[in-house]
Amino acid sequence: MDTVATPAEPALRAHVVEVADALFYGRGVQAVGMDDLRSASGVSLKRLYGLFPSKEAIVLEVLRRRHELWTSSLAQAVAAVASPREKLLATYDYLAVWFDDDDFRGCGFINTFGELGATSPAVAAAAREHKASFQSYMASLVDAAGGSADLAAQLAILAEGAQTTAAIAGSGEAAGQARRAAATLIDAAL
Amino acid sequence: MDTVATPAEPALRAHVVEVADALFYGRGVQAVGMDDLRSASGVSLKRLYGLFPSKEAIVLEVLRRRHELWTSSLAQAVAAVASPREKLLATYDYLAVWFDDDDFRGCGFINTFGELGATSPAVAAAAREHKASFQSYMASLVDAAGGSADLAAQLAILAEGAQTTAAIAGSGEAAGQARRAAATLIDAAL
DNA sequence: GACGAGCGAGAACGATCGTTCTCGCCTCCC
DNA sequence: GGGAGGCGAGAACGATCGTTCTCGCTCGTC
């Protein structure tokens, strides 16, 4: 039977992607070599290239995982509160918790887009799809609250701005500022 | 006397920085080699390393120039209108014009921060100072309009969010959405 | 016209990258 | 127990990077 020493291929892929995510997010994609990924994951180069055809494929898989984690965590935070208005504001509370992580370094999609978006169409598309997904999620929440599509776009812009502001300034206070702005916009619109 | 063939050193530096800015902004810093900069600028490698001690020094000079251009262009757009409220909104009109540039690819500071912020403290500091400068400029405009510091932070976050949204989505409509949100926040606060 | 300083073009260099290959060892099956 | 297949460790490879060096030419000066 399988022992710890030989995990099934899907579990190994997941492990590699998780380690790669931490490395890429913390240092930038181009600053992490395949050998760094090998040491950090304990998976040999031969196996890495058996699991993934190239480094870019790993990058895309990392972005896919990050999108899923973000989406489900946000949905969980939204589900924890009751009213449509609270659900809208829950987004910014979720951001506040995230910003206070010690290793918070901004939105991984924005960072990777800035680094590789101009050279890798696949990376640019992944970032675009992630942001479009968030915008349409916000639109569904706003719709449930009786707001317009324009309000949804405005709330999404606030969330984007809070992420880059918190990342570059190195402080999490942008989450509270964005939350107060969102509350003002919501109350003015409804 | 000096002819076209031997421009003075400051003019040559300015030329190199301008060309480097276009290359770095369009493709990302790490995707542009010193040889690309040599071909694009027509300045030999030996001269490049006589003008600047390293590639990173050129990157920092590019960011410094970009900060000055952004700051003075924004001030000019703000000066063109009269009332304090209009001056606040002029920021977003300025963004709208910028977003419609064919080669708009987001905020150069955000992009460079995402690419090199984790590895180069100097780049991270340049991005931080640029954003802090913008925030304090917004704060002075808000103060002149009789608004609070929190309103200033909120308006700055809207501008940040519009930049990344426009960059990744590839469309400039975020400027108008951010402008309408800003108007709502201003009217609610004053 | 001879000479020396300075410059451009590009080779050279050492480092590093993504990717592949080699080799030795371990393990599993008959 | 013996042979074969698969794996890990790391060398190898070709490309590319930032940076420096070499060489030959051009020019200004006496």
Coordinates of C-alpha atoms (C1' of nucleotides) in Angstrom, one line a residue:
Chain A
M1 CA 0.0 0.0 0.0
D2 CA 1.0 3.6 -0.3
T3 CA 3.1 5.0 2.5
V4 CA 3.9 8.5 3.5
A5 CA 7.0 8.3 1.3
T6 CA 5.0 8.0 -1.9
P7 CA 2.0 10.3 -1.8
A8 CA -0.5 10.1 -4.7
E9 CA 0.1 12.4 -7.6
P10 CA -2.8 14.8 -6.9
A11 CA -1.7 15.3 -3.3
L12 CA 1.9 15.9 -4.5
R13 CA 0.7 18.4 -7.0
A14 CA -1.3 20.2 -4.3
H15 CA 1.7 20.2 -2.1
V16 CA 4.0 21.7 -4.7
V17 CA 1.4 24.3 -5.7
E18 CA 1.0 25.3 -2.0
V19 CA 4.7 25.7 -1.5
A20 CA 5.1 27.5 -4.8
D21 CA 2.4 29.9 -3.8
A22 CA 4.2 30.9 -0.6
L23 CA 7.5 31.4 -2.4
F24 CA 6.1 33.3 -5.4
Y25 CA 3.9 35.5 -3.3
G26 CA 6.6 36.3 -0.8
R27 CA 9.4 37.0 -3.2
G28 CA 7.9 37.5 -6.7
V29 CA 7.8 34.8 -9.4
Q30 CA 11.0 35.6 -11.2
A31 CA 13.0 35.8 -7.9
V32 CA 12.2 32.1 -7.2
G33 CA 14.1 29.5 -9.2
M34 CA 13.0 26.0 -9.8
D35 CA 15.8 24.9 -7.5
D36 CA 14.3 27.0 -4.7
L37 CA 11.0 25.3 -5.3
R38 CA 12.7 21.9 -5.2
S39 CA 14.4 22.6 -1.9
A40 CA 11.3 24.1 -0.3
S41 CA 9.0 21.4 -1.4
G42 CA 11.3 18.4 -1.2
V43 CA 10.2 17.3 -4.6
S44 CA 13.0 16.5 -7.1
L45 CA 13.3 18.4 -10.3
K46 CA 12.6 15.4 -12.3
R47 CA 9.3 14.8 -10.5
L48 CA 8.4 18.5 -10.7
Y49 CA 8.8 18.4 -14.5
G50 CA 6.7 15.2 -14.4
L51 CA 3.9 16.9 -12.6
F52 CA 4.0 20.2 -14.5
P53 CA 5.3 20.9 -18.0
S54 CA 6.9 24.2 -17.2
K55 CA 7.4 26.9 -14.5
E56 CA 4.6 29.0 -16.1
A57 CA 2.2 26.1 -15.7
I58 CA 3.0 26.1 -12.0
V59 CA 2.4 29.8 -11.9
L60 CA -1.0 29.4 -13.5
E61 CA -1.9 26.6 -11.1
V62 CA -0.8 28.8 -8.2
L63 CA -3.1 31.6 -9.4
R64 CA -6.0 29.1 -9.9
R65 CA -5.6 27.9 -6.3
R66 CA -5.3 31.4 -5.0
H67 CA -8.5 32.4 -6.8
E68 CA -10.4 29.5 -5.3
L69 CA -9.1 30.2 -1.7
W70 CA -10.0 33.9 -2.0
T71 CA -13.4 33.2 -3.5
S72 CA -14.4 30.6 -0.9
S73 CA -13.0 32.5 2.1
L74 CA -14.8 35.6 1.0
A75 CA -18.1 33.7 0.5
Q76 CA -17.6 32.3 4.0
A77 CA -17.2 35.8 5.5
V78 CA -20.2 37.0 3.7
A79 CA -22.3 34.0 4.8
A80 CA -21.5 34.7 8.4
V81 CA -23.7 37.9 8.5
A82 CA -27.4 38.2 7.8
S83 CA -28.6 41.4 6.2
P84 CA -27.8 42.4 2.6
R85 CA -26.1 45.6 3.8
E86 CA -23.9 43.7 6.3
K87 CA -23.0 41.2 3.6
L88 CA -21.7 44.1 1.4
L89 CA -19.6 45.4 4.3
A90 CA -18.3 42.0 5.3
T91 CA -16.0 42.2 2.3
Y92 CA -14.0 45.0 3.9
D93 CA -13.9 43.2 7.3
Y94 CA -12.4 40.2 5.4
L95 CA -9.8 42.5 3.9
A96 CA -9.0 43.9 7.3
V97 CA -8.1 40.4 8.6
W98 CA -6.1 39.7 5.6
F99 CA -4.1 42.9 5.7
D100 CA -3.0 42.1 9.2
D101 CA -1.3 38.9 8.2
D102 CA 2.4 39.3 8.9
D103 CA 3.3 38.2 5.4
F104 CA 0.6 40.2 3.6
R105 CA 2.2 41.7 0.5
G106 CA -0.8 42.8 -1.6
C107 CA -3.0 41.0 -4.0
G108 CA -1.1 38.2 -5.7
F109 CA -2.9 38.8 -8.9
I110 CA -2.0 42.4 -9.1
N111 CA 1.6 41.7 -8.2
T112 CA 1.9 38.9 -10.7
F113 CA 0.2 41.0 -13.4
G114 CA 2.7 43.8 -12.8
E115 CA 5.5 41.3 -13.1
L116 CA 4.4 39.1 -15.9
G117 CA 1.2 40.5 -17.4
A118 CA 3.1 42.2 -20.3
T119 CA 5.0 39.1 -21.3
S120 CA 2.6 36.3 -20.5
P121 CA -0.9 36.5 -21.9
A122 CA -2.0 33.6 -19.8
V123 CA -1.0 35.4 -16.6
A124 CA -2.8 38.5 -17.8
A125 CA -5.9 36.5 -18.5
A126 CA -5.8 34.8 -15.1
A127 CA -5.7 38.2 -13.4
R128 CA -8.4 39.6 -15.6
E129 CA -10.7 36.6 -14.9
H130 CA -10.1 36.8 -11.1
K131 CA -11.0 40.5 -11.0
A132 CA -14.0 40.0 -13.2
S133 CA -15.1 37.2 -11.0
F134 CA -14.9 39.4 -7.9
Q135 CA -16.7 42.2 -9.6
S136 CA -19.6 39.9 -10.6
Y137 CA -19.7 38.5 -7.1
M138 CA -20.0 42.0 -5.7
A139 CA -22.7 42.7 -8.3
S140 CA -24.8 39.8 -7.1
L141 CA -24.5 41.0 -3.5
V142 CA -25.4 44.6 -4.5
D143 CA -28.3 43.3 -6.6
A144 CA -29.6 41.4 -3.6
A145 CA -29.4 44.6 -1.6
G146 CA -31.4 46.5 -4.2
G147 CA -28.4 48.5 -5.5
S148 CA -27.4 49.4 -9.1
A149 CA -24.6 48.0 -11.2
D150 CA -22.7 51.3 -10.8
L151 CA -22.7 50.9 -7.0
A152 CA -21.3 47.4 -7.4
A153 CA -18.4 48.7 -9.5
Q154 CA -17.7 51.5 -7.0
L155 CA -17.6 49.0 -4.1
A156 CA -15.2 46.8 -6.1
I157 CA -12.9 49.7 -6.9
L158 CA -12.8 50.5 -3.1
A159 CA -11.7 47.0 -2.4
E160 CA -9.0 47.1 -5.1
G161 CA -7.7 50.4 -3.8
A162 CA -7.6 49.2 -0.3
Q163 CA -5.5 46.2 -1.3
T164 CA -2.8 48.2 -3.1
T165 CA -2.8 51.0 -0.5
A166 CA -2.4 48.5 2.3
A167 CA 0.3 46.6 0.4
I168 CA 2.5 49.6 -0.4
A169 CA 1.9 51.6 2.7
G170 CA 2.5 48.5 4.8
S171 CA -0.4 49.2 7.1
G172 CA -3.9 47.8 7.2
E173 CA -5.8 50.9 8.0
A174 CA -7.0 51.2 4.4
A175 CA -9.5 48.4 5.1
G176 CA -11.4 50.5 7.7
Q177 CA -11.3 53.6 5.5
A178 CA -12.7 51.6 2.5
R179 CA -15.3 50.1 4.8
R180 CA -16.5 53.5 5.9
A181 CA -16.5 54.8 2.3
A182 CA -18.5 51.8 1.3
A183 CA -21.1 52.4 4.0
T184 CA -21.5 55.9 2.9
L185 CA -22.0 54.9 -0.8
I186 CA -24.4 52.1 0.2
D187 CA -26.5 54.4 2.4
A188 CA -26.6 57.1 -0.3
A189 CA -27.7 54.7 -2.9
L190 CA -30.4 52.8 -1.1
Chain B
M1 CA 31.1 73.8 -29.7
D2 CA 28.8 70.9 -28.9
T3 CA 27.1 69.4 -31.8
V4 CA 24.1 67.0 -31.9
A5 CA 26.6 64.1 -31.8
T6 CA 27.8 64.9 -28.3
P7 CA 25.0 66.0 -26.1
A8 CA 25.8 67.2 -22.6
E9 CA 25.8 64.6 -19.9
P10 CA 22.5 65.8 -18.1
A11 CA 20.6 65.7 -21.4
L12 CA 22.0 62.3 -22.2
R13 CA 20.9 61.0 -18.8
A14 CA 17.5 62.4 -19.3
H15 CA 17.3 60.7 -22.7
V16 CA 18.3 57.4 -21.3
V17 CA 15.8 57.6 -18.4
E18 CA 13.0 58.5 -20.8
V19 CA 13.7 55.6 -23.0
A20 CA 14.1 53.3 -20.1
D21 CA 10.8 54.4 -18.7
A22 CA 9.0 53.5 -21.8
L23 CA 10.7 50.1 -22.0
F24 CA 10.3 49.2 -18.3
Y25 CA 6.7 50.4 -18.2
G26 CA 5.7 48.5 -21.3
R27 CA 7.4 45.2 -20.6
G28 CA 8.3 45.1 -17.0
V29 CA 11.8 45.8 -15.6
Q30 CA 13.2 42.3 -15.6
A31 CA 12.0 41.7 -19.2
V32 CA 14.2 44.5 -20.4
G33 CA 17.9 43.8 -20.7
M34 CA 20.7 46.4 -20.7
D35 CA 21.3 45.6 -24.3
D36 CA 17.7 46.4 -25.1
L37 CA 18.2 49.8 -23.4
R38 CA 21.3 50.3 -25.4
S39 CA 19.6 49.6 -28.8
A40 CA 16.6 51.7 -27.9
S41 CA 18.5 54.7 -26.6
G42 CA 21.5 54.5 -29.0
V43 CA 23.8 55.0 -26.0
S44 CA 26.6 52.5 -25.8
L45 CA 26.9 50.1 -22.8
K46 CA 30.1 51.8 -21.7
R47 CA 28.5 55.2 -21.6
L48 CA 25.4 53.8 -19.9
Y49 CA 27.6 52.5 -17.1
G50 CA 29.4 55.8 -17.0
L51 CA 26.1 57.6 -16.5
F52 CA 24.6 55.2 -14.0
P53 CA 26.3 52.7 -11.7
S54 CA 23.8 49.9 -12.2
K55 CA 20.5 48.9 -13.7
E56 CA 18.8 49.4 -10.4
A57 CA 20.0 53.0 -10.3
I58 CA 18.3 53.5 -13.7
V59 CA 15.1 52.0 -12.3
L60 CA 15.1 54.4 -9.4
E61 CA 15.8 57.3 -11.6
V62 CA 12.9 56.2 -13.9
L63 CA 10.6 56.1 -10.8
R64 CA 11.8 59.5 -9.7
R65 CA 11.0 61.0 -13.1
R66 CA 7.7 59.3 -13.3
H67 CA 6.8 60.7 -9.9
E68 CA 7.6 64.2 -11.0
L69 CA 5.6 63.9 -14.2
W70 CA 2.6 62.4 -12.4
T71 CA 2.7 65.1 -9.7
S72 CA 3.0 68.0 -12.0
S73 CA 0.5 66.8 -14.5
L74 CA -2.0 66.2 -11.7
A75 CA -1.4 69.6 -10.2
Q76 CA -2.0 71.1 -13.6
A77 CA -5.3 69.3 -14.1
V78 CA -6.4 70.4 -10.6
A79 CA -5.3 74.0 -11.3
A80 CA -7.5 74.2 -14.4
V81 CA -10.7 74.2 -12.4
A82 CA -11.9 76.6 -9.8
S83 CA -14.0 75.3 -6.9
P84 CA -12.5 73.1 -4.1
R85 CA -15.1 70.4 -5.0
E86 CA -14.2 70.5 -8.7
K87 CA -10.5 70.3 -7.8
L88 CA -11.2 67.1 -5.9
L89 CA -13.0 65.6 -8.9
A90 CA -10.4 66.7 -11.4
T91 CA -8.2 63.9 -10.1
Y92 CA -10.6 61.4 -11.6
D93 CA -10.9 63.3 -14.9
Y94 CA -7.1 63.2 -15.1
L95 CA -7.2 59.4 -14.5
A96 CA -9.8 59.0 -17.3
V97 CA -7.5 60.7 -19.8
W98 CA -4.6 58.6 -18.7
F99 CA -6.5 55.3 -18.8
D100 CA -7.4 56.0 -22.5
D101 CA -3.7 56.0 -23.5
D102 CA -3.1 53.2 -25.9
D103 CA -0.1 52.0 -23.9
F104 CA -1.7 52.4 -20.5
R105 CA -0.7 49.5 -18.4
G106 CA -1.5 50.6 -14.8
C107 CA 0.4 52.5 -12.3
G108 CA 4.1 52.1 -12.8
F109 CA 4.8 52.2 -9.1
I110 CA 2.3 49.4 -8.4
N111 CA 3.7 47.3 -11.2
T112 CA 7.3 47.8 -10.2
F113 CA 6.4 47.2 -6.5
G114 CA 4.8 43.9 -7.4
E115 CA 7.8 42.9 -9.4
L116 CA 10.7 44.1 -7.3
G117 CA 9.3 45.4 -4.0
A118 CA 10.1 42.2 -2.2
T119 CA 13.7 42.0 -3.4
S120 CA 14.7 45.7 -3.6
P121 CA 14.1 47.9 -0.5
A122 CA 14.9 51.0 -2.6
V123 CA 12.1 50.2 -5.0
A124 CA 9.7 49.5 -2.2
A125 CA 10.6 52.8 -0.6
A126 CA 10.1 54.7 -3.9
A127 CA 6.6 53.3 -4.3
R128 CA 5.8 54.0 -0.7
E129 CA 6.9 57.6 -1.0
H130 CA 5.1 58.1 -4.2
K131 CA 1.8 56.9 -2.8
A132 CA 2.3 58.8 0.5
S133 CA 2.9 62.0 -1.6
F134 CA -0.3 61.5 -3.5
Q135 CA -2.2 60.9 -0.3
S136 CA -0.9 64.0 1.3
Y137 CA -1.7 66.0 -1.8
M138 CA -5.3 64.7 -1.7
A139 CA -5.4 65.6 2.0
S140 CA -4.4 69.2 1.2
L141 CA -7.2 69.4 -1.4
V142 CA -9.7 67.9 0.9
D143 CA -8.6 70.2 3.7
A144 CA -9.2 73.2 1.4
A145 CA -12.6 71.9 0.7
G146 CA -13.4 71.6 4.4
G147 CA -13.3 67.8 4.5
S148 CA -11.8 65.4 7.0
A149 CA -8.6 63.3 6.8
D150 CA -10.7 60.2 6.5
L151 CA -12.4 61.6 3.4
A152 CA -9.0 62.2 1.9
A153 CA -8.0 58.7 2.5
Q154 CA -11.2 57.4 1.0
L155 CA -10.7 59.5 -2.1
A156 CA -7.1 58.3 -2.5
I157 CA -8.3 54.6 -2.2
L158 CA -10.8 55.2 -4.9
A159 CA -8.0 56.6 -7.2
E160 CA -5.8 53.6 -6.4
G161 CA -8.6 51.1 -7.1
A162 CA -9.5 52.8 -10.4
Q163 CA -5.9 52.5 -11.6
T164 CA -5.6 48.7 -10.9
T165 CA -9.1 48.0 -12.1
A166 CA -8.5 49.8 -15.4
A167 CA -5.1 48.2 -15.8
I168 CA -6.2 44.6 -15.4
A169 CA -9.6 45.0 -17.0
G170 CA -8.1 46.8 -19.9
S171 CA -10.9 49.4 -20.0
G172 CA -11.0 52.9 -18.7
E173 CA -14.5 53.0 -17.3
A174 CA -13.2 52.6 -13.8
A175 CA -12.3 56.4 -13.9
G176 CA -16.0 57.4 -14.3
Q177 CA -17.1 55.0 -11.7
A178 CA -14.6 56.2 -9.2
R179 CA -15.5 59.8 -10.0
R180 CA -19.1 59.2 -9.3
A181 CA -18.2 57.4 -6.0
A182 CA -16.0 60.4 -5.1
A183 CA -18.8 62.9 -5.7
T184 CA -21.1 60.9 -3.5
L185 CA -18.6 60.7 -0.7
I186 CA -17.8 64.4 -1.0
D187 CA -21.4 65.5 -1.0
A188 CA -22.1 63.2 2.0
A189 CA -19.2 64.6 4.0
L190 CA -19.6 68.4 3.3
Chain C
dG1 C1' 51.1 64.4 -40.5
dA2 C1' 51.9 62.0 -36.0
dC3 C1' 50.1 60.9 -31.7
dG4 C1' 47.4 60.1 -27.8
dA5 C1' 43.0 60.3 -25.5
dG6 C1' 38.3 58.9 -25.8
dC7 C1' 34.6 56.5 -27.7
dG8 C1' 31.5 52.7 -29.9
dA9 C1' 30.8 48.0 -31.1
dG10 C1' 30.8 44.0 -29.4
dA11 C1' 33.3 40.0 -27.3
dA12 C1' 34.1 38.2 -22.8
dC13 C1' 33.0 36.9 -18.2
dG14 C1' 30.8 34.9 -14.3
dA15 C1' 26.5 34.1 -12.6
dT16 C1' 22.0 32.3 -12.8
dC17 C1' 18.0 30.6 -15.0
dG18 C1' 14.7 26.8 -16.9
dT19 C1' 15.0 22.4 -18.5
dT20 C1' 17.1 17.8 -19.4
dC21 C1' 20.2 14.0 -18.7
dT22 C1' 23.2 10.8 -16.2
dC23 C1' 24.2 7.8 -12.8
dG24 C1' 23.8 5.1 -8.8
dC25 C1' 20.6 3.2 -5.5
dC26 C1' 16.5 1.3 -3.8
dT27 C1' 12.6 -1.5 -4.3
dC28 C1' 9.4 -4.6 -6.0
dC29 C1' 8.1 -8.8 -8.5
dC30 C1' 9.0 -13.5 -10.1
Chain D
dG1 C1' 17.9 -13.8 -4.8
dG2 C1' 18.4 -11.4 -9.1
dG3 C1' 17.2 -8.4 -12.6
dA4 C1' 14.7 -4.5 -14.1
dG5 C1' 12.3 -0.3 -13.5
dG6 C1' 11.8 4.0 -11.2
dC7 C1' 13.4 7.5 -8.4
dG8 C1' 16.5 11.3 -6.2
dA9 C1' 20.6 14.0 -6.3
dG10 C1' 23.0 16.7 -8.9
dA11 C1' 25.7 17.6 -13.1
dA12 C1' 25.1 19.3 -17.6
dC13 C1' 23.3 22.3 -21.1
dG14 C1' 22.1 26.3 -23.7
dA15 C1' 20.4 30.7 -23.1
dT16 C1' 20.4 35.1 -21.0
dC17 C1' 21.5 38.4 -17.7
dG18 C1' 24.3 42.5 -15.7
dT19 C1' 28.7 44.2 -16.0
dT20 C1' 33.5 44.8 -17.7
dC21 C1' 37.1 44.6 -21.1
dT22 C1' 39.4 44.8 -25.6
dC23 C1' 40.2 46.5 -29.8
dG24 C1' 40.2 49.6 -33.5
dC25 C1' 38.7 53.9 -35.1
dT26 C1' 38.0 58.9 -34.9
dC27 C1' 39.1 63.2 -33.6
dG28 C1' 41.5 67.3 -31.5
dT29 C1' 46.1 69.2 -30.7
dC30 C1' 50.8 70.4 -31.8

